mmCIF file of C-alpha atoms in Angstrom:
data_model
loop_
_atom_site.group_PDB
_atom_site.id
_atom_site.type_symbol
_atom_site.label_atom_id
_atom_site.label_comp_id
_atom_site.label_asym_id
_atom_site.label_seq_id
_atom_site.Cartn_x
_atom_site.Cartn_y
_atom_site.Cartn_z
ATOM 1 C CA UNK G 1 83.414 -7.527 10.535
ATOM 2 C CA UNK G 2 84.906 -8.636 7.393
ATOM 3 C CA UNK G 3 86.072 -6.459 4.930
ATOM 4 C CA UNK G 4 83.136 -6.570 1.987
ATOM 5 C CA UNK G 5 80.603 -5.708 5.390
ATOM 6 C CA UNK G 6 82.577 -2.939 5.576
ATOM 7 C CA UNK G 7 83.107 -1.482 2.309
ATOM 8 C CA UNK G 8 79.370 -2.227 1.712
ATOM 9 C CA UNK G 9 78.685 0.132 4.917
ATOM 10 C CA UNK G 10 81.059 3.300 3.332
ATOM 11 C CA UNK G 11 79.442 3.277 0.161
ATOM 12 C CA UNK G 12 75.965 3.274 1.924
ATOM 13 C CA UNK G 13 77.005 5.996 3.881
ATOM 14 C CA UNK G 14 78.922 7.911 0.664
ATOM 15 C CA UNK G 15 75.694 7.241 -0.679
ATOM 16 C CA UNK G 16 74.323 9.017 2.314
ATOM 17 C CA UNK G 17 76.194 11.933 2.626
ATOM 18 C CA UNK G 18 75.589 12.686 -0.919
ATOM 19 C CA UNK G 19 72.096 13.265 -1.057
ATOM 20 C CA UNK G 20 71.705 14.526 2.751
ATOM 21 C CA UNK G 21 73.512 17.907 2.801
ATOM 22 C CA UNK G 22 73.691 20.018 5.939
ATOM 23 C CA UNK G 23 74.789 23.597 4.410
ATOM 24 C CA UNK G 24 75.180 25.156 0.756
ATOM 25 C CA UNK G 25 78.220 25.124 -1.224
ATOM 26 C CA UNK G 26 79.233 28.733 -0.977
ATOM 27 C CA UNK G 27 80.424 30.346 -4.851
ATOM 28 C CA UNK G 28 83.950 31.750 -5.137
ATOM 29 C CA UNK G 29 84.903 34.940 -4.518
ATOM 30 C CA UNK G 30 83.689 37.123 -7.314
ATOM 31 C CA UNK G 31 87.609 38.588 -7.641
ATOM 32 C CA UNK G 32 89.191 35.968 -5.934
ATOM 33 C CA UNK G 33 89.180 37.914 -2.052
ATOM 34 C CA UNK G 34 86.650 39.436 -0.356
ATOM 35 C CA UNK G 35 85.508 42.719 -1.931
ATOM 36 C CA UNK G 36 82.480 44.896 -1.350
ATOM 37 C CA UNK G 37 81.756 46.425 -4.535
ATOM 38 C CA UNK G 38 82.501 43.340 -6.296
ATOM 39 C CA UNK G 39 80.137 40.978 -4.422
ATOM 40 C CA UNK G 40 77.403 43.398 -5.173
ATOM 41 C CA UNK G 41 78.334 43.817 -8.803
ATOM 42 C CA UNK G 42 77.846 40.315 -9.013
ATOM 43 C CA UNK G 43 74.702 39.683 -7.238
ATOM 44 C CA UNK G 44 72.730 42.715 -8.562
ATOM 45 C CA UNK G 45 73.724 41.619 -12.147
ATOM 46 C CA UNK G 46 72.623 38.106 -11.857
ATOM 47 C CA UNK G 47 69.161 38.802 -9.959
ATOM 48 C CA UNK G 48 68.472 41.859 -12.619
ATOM 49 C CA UNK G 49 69.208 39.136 -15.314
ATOM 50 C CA UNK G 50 66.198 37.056 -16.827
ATOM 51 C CA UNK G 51 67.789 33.897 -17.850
ATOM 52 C CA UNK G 52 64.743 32.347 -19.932
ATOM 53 C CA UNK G 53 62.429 34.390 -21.753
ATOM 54 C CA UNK G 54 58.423 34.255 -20.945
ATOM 55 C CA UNK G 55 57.842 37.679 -23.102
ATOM 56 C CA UNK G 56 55.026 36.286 -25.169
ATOM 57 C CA UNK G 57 52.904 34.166 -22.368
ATOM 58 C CA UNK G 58 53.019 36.201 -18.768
ATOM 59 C CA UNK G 59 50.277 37.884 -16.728
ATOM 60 C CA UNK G 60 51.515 40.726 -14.258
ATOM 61 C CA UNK G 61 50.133 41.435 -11.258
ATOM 62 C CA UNK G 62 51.306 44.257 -9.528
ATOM 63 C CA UNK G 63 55.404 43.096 -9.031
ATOM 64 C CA UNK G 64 54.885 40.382 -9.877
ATOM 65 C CA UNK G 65 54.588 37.819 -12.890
ATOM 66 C CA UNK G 66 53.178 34.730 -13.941
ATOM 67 C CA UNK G 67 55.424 32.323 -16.943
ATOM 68 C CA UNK G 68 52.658 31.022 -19.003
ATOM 69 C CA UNK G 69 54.927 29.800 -21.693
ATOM 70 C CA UNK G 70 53.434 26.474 -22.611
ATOM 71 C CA UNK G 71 56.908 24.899 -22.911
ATOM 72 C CA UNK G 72 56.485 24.810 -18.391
ATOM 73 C CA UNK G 73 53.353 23.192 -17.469
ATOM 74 C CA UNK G 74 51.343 26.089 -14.996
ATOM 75 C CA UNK G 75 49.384 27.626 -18.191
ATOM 76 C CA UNK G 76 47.839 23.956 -18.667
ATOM 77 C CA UNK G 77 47.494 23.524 -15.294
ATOM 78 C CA UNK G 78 45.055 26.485 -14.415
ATOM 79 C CA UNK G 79 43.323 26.025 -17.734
ATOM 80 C CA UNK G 80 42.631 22.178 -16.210
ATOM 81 C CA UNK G 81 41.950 24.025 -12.809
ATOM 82 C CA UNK G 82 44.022 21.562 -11.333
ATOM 83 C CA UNK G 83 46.588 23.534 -9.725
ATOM 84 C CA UNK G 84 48.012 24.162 -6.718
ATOM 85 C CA UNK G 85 50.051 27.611 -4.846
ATOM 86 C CA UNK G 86 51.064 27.971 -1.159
ATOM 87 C CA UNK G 87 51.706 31.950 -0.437
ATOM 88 C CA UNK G 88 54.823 31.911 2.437
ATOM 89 C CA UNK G 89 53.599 35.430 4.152
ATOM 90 C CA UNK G 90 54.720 37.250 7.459
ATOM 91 C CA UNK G 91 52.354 40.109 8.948
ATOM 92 C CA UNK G 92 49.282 40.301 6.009
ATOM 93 C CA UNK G 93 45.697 39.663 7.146
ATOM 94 C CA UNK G 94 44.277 38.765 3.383
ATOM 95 C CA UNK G 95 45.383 37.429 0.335
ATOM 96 C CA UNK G 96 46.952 39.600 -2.524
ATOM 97 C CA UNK G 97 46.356 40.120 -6.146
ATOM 98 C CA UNK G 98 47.740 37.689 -7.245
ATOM 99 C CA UNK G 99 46.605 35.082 -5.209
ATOM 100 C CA UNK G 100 43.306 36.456 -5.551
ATOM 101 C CA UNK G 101 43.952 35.923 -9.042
ATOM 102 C CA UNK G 102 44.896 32.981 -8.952
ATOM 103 C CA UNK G 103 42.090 31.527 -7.197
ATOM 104 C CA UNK G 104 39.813 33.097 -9.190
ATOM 105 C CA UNK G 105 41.220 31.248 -12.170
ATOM 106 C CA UNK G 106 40.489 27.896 -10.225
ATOM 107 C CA UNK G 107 43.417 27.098 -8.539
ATOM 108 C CA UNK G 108 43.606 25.761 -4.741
ATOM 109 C CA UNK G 109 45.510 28.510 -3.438
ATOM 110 C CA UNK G 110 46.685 28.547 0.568
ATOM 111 C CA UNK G 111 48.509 30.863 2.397
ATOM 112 C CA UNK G 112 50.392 30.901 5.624
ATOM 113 C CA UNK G 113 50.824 33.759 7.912
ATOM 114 C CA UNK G 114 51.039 33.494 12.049
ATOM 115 C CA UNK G 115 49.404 36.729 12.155
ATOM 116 C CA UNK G 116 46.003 35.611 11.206
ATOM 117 C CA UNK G 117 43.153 35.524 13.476
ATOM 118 C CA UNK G 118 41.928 32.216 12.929
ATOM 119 C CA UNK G 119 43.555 28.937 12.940
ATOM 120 C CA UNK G 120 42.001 28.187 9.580
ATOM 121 C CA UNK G 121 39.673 30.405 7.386
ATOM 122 C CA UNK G 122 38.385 30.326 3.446
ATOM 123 C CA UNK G 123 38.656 33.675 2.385
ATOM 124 C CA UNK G 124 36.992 33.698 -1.041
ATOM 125 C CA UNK G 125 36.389 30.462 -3.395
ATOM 126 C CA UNK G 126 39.543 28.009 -3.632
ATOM 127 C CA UNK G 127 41.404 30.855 -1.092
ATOM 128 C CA UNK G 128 42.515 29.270 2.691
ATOM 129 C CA UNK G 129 44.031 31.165 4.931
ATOM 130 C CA UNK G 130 46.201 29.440 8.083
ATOM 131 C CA UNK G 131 47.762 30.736 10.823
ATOM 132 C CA UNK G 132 50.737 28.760 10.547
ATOM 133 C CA UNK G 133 54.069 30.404 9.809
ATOM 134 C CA UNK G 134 56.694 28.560 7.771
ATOM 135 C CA UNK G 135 60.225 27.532 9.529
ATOM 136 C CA UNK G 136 63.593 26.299 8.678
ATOM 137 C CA UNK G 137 64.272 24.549 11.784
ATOM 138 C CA UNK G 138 62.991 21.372 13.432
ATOM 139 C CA UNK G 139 61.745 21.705 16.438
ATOM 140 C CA UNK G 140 64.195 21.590 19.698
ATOM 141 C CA UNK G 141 64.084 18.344 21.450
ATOM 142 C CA UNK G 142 64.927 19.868 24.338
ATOM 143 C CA UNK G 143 62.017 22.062 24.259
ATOM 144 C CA UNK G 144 58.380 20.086 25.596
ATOM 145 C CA UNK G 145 55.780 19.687 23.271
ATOM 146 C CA UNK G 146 53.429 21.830 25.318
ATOM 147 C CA UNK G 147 56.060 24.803 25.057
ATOM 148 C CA UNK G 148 56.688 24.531 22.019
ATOM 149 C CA UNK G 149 55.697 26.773 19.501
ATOM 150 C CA UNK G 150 52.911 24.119 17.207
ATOM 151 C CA UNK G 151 51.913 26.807 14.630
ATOM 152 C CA UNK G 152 55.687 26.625 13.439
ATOM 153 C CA UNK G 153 56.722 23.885 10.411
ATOM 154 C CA UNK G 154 59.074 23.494 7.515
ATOM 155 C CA UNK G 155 57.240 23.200 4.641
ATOM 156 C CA UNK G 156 58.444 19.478 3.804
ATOM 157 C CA UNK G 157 56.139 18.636 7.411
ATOM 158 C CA UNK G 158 53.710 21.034 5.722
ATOM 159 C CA UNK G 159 53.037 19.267 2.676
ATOM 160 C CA UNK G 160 52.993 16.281 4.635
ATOM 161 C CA UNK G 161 50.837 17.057 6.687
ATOM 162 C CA UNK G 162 47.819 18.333 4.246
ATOM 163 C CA UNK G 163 48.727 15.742 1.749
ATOM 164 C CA UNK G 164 50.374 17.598 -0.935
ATOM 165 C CA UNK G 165 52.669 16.179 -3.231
ATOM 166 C CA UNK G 166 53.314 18.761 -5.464
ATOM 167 C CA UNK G 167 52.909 22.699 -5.655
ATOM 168 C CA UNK G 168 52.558 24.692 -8.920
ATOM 169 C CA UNK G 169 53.422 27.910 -7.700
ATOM 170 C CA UNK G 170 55.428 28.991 -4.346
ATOM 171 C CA UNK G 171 54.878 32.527 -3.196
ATOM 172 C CA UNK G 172 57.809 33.711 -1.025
ATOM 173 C CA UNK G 173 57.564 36.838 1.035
ATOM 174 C CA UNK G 174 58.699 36.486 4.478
ATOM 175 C CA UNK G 175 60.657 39.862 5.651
ATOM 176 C CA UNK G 176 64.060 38.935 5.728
ATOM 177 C CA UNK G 177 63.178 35.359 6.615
ATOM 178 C CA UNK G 178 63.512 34.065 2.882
ATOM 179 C CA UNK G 179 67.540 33.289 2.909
ATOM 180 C CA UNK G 180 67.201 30.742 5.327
ATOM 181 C CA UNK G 181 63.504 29.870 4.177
ATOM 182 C CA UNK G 182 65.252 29.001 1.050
ATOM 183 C CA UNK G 183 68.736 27.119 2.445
ATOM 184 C CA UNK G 184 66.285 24.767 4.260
ATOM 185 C CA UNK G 185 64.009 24.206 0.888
ATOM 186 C CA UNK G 186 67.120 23.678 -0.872
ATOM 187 C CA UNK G 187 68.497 21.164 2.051
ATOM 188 C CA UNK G 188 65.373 19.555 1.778
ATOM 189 C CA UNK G 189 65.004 19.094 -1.666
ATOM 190 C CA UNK G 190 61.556 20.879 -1.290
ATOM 191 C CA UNK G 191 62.323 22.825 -4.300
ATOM 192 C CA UNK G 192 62.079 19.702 -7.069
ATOM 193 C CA UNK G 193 57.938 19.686 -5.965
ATOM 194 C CA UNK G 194 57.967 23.565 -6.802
ATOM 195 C CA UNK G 195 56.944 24.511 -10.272
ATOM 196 C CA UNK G 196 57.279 28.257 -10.305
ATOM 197 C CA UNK G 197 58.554 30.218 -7.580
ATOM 198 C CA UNK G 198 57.914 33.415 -6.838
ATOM 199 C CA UNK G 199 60.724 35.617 -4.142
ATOM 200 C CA UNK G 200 60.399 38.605 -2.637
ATOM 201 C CA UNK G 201 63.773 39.835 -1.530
ATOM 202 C CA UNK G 202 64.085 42.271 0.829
ATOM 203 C CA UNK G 203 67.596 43.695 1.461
ATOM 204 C CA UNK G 204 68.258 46.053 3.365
ATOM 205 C CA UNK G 205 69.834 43.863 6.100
ATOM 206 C CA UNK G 206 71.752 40.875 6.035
ATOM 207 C CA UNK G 207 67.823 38.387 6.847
ATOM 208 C CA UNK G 208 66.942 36.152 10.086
ATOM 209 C CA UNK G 209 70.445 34.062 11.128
ATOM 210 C CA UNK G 210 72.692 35.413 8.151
ATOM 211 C CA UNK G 211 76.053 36.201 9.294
ATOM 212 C CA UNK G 212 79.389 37.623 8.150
ATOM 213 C CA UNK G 213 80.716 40.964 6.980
ATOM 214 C CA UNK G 214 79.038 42.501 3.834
ATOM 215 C CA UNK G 215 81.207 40.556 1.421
ATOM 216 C CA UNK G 216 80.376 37.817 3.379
ATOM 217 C CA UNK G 217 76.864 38.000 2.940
ATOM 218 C CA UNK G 218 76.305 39.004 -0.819
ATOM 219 C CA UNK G 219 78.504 36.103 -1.295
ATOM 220 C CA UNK G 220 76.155 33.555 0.642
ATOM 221 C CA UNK G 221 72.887 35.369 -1.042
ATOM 222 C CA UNK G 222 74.464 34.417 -4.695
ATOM 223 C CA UNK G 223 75.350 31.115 -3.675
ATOM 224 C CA UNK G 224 71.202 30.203 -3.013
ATOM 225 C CA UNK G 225 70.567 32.111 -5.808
ATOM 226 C CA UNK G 226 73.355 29.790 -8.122
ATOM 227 C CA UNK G 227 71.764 26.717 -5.603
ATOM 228 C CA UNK G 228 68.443 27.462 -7.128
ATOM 229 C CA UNK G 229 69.732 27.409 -10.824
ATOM 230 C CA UNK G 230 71.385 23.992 -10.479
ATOM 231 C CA UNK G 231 67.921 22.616 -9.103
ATOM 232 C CA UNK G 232 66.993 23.339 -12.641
ATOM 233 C CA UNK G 233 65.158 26.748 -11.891
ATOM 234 C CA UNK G 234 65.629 29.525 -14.361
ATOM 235 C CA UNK G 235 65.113 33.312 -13.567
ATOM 236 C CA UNK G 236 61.725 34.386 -15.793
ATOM 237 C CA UNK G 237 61.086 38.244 -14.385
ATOM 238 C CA UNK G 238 62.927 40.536 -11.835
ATOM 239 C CA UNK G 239 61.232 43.653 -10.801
ATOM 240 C CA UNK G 240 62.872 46.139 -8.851
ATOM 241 C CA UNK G 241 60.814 48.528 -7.013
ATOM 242 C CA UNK G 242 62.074 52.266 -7.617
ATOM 243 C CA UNK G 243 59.315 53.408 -4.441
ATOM 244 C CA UNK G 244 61.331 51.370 -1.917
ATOM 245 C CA UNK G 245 64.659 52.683 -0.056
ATOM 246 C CA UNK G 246 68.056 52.567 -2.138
ATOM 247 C CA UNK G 247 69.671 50.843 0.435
ATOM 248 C CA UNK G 248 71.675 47.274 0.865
ATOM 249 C CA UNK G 249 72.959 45.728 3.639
ATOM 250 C CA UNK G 250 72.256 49.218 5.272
ATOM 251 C CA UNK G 251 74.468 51.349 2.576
ATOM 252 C CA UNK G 252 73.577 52.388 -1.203
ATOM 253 C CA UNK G 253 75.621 50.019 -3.435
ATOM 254 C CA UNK G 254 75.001 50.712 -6.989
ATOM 255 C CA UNK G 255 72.417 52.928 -6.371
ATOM 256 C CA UNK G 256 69.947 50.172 -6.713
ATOM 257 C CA UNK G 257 67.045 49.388 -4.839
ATOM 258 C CA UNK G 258 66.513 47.065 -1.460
ATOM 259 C CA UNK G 259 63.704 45.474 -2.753
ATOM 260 C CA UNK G 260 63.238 42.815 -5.366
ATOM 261 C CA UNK G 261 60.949 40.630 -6.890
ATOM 262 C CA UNK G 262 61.609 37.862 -8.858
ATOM 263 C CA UNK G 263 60.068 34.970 -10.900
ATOM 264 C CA UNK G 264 61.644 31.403 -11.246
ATOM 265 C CA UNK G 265 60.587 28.681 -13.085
ATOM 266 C CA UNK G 266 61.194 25.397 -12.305
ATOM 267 C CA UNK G 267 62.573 23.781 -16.050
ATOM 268 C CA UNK G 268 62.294 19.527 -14.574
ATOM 269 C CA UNK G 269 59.324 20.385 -13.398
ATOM 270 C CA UNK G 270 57.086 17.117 -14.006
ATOM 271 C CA UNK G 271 53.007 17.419 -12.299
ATOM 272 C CA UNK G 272 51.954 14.119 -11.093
ATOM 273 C CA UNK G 273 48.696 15.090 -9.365
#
């Protein structure tokens, strides 16, 4: 091998490595070591702070919010009735309000749950329900096909498989499931096909295959929530529901709640459908 063959090969593979990424760049400490309070300080303050401003041109339903600011495209969109949401769920047998809503309104609106009774079903008008529940993991090799567990996919296979390029608004409420839901959409690069999403965070516990101490994991939680910003996503709304227990990572920290909803809006966002 002579030595342009192999310079050509370690730029392809630089080349490579930076666009395939196998974990998230974790933040800095907040004060420089690991520290409780400070971690939470940090995260509480940044997911209870809007970062773009939707005052004017929103619709609320229930917790959450729709950003109908026509400077983002998802107002035009369901005016044109040409939109598209996927609803992430865990455990609910029919669609919410705002789904409902949003179906009503004319856009395609399909939502994912392994609890539902059949494999596919159309609810209302523009409403599908499948039982299919939403992974971050590819299947194990190891594992045969006929063991395996089929009505589990990431949602990159997802789209792929029912032909969707592009999806206006991502609904996000998996119990605990939605920190490494959102690692794998963020490894993916799922997110840049995502015009609005919409998170449910629920936080009383650390969430499906997070690890560390407490610091630990308020640290990793604001690093997908700083991942999310540099994919050009700007928190819109946070609600935080006063009804819910006051309790994080199974202790009260701040006195705030364990439950919160939030609105992102994707700010590259380009619809091509």
């Amino acid at each position: 091998m002579n030595t342009h063959t192999w310079r050509t090969e370690e730029q392809d593979l630089q080349r490579m490595t930076e666009v395939l990424r196998w974990r998230i760049d974790l933040e800095p400490w907040a004060n420089g070591t690991p520290a409780l309070q400070e971690e939470a300080q940090r995260f509480l303050s940044y997911i209870s702070t809007p970062q773009v401003s939707c005052d004017a041109h929103r619709e609320g339903y229930g917790p959450w919010t729709l950003c109908l600011d026509q400077r983002f495209s998802l107002a035009q969109r369901i005016r044109s009735k040409h939109c598209r949401v996927y609803s992430l769920r865990l455990g609910s047998s029919s669609a919410d309000v705002v789904e409902r809503a949003l179906a009503s309104s004319g856009c395609d609106v399909h939502c994912f749950d392994p609890s539902i009774s059949s494999a596919h079903l159309q609810q209302q008008q523009h409403l599908w329900l499948h039982r299919l529940s939403v992974d971050w993991r590819d299947p194990n090799p190891a594992v045969p096909p006929h063991r395996a567990h089929s009505n589990s996919r990431k949602l990159k296979n997802i789209l792929n498989h029912f032909g969707h390029r592009q999806v206006d608004v991502l609904k996000v409420d998996v119990a605990g499931a939605e920190w490494a839901l959102l690692e794998n959409l963020i490894l993916d690069q799922v997110l840049e096909v995502v015009g609005v999403l919409l998170l449910e965070l629920h936080l009383h516990w650390p969430g499906f295959e997070v690890g560390g101490d407490e610091p630990a994991v308020l640290r990793y939680w604001f690093s997908l929530m700083r991942e999310l910003e540099r994919a050009h996503f700007r928190l819109y709304h946070s609600f935080s529901d006063p009804s819910k227990p006051h309790i994080i990572l199974h202790r009260n920290l701040q006195n705030a709640s364990g439950s919160f909803s939030l609105g992102w809006v994707n700010t590259r966002f380009q619809p091509q459908e």
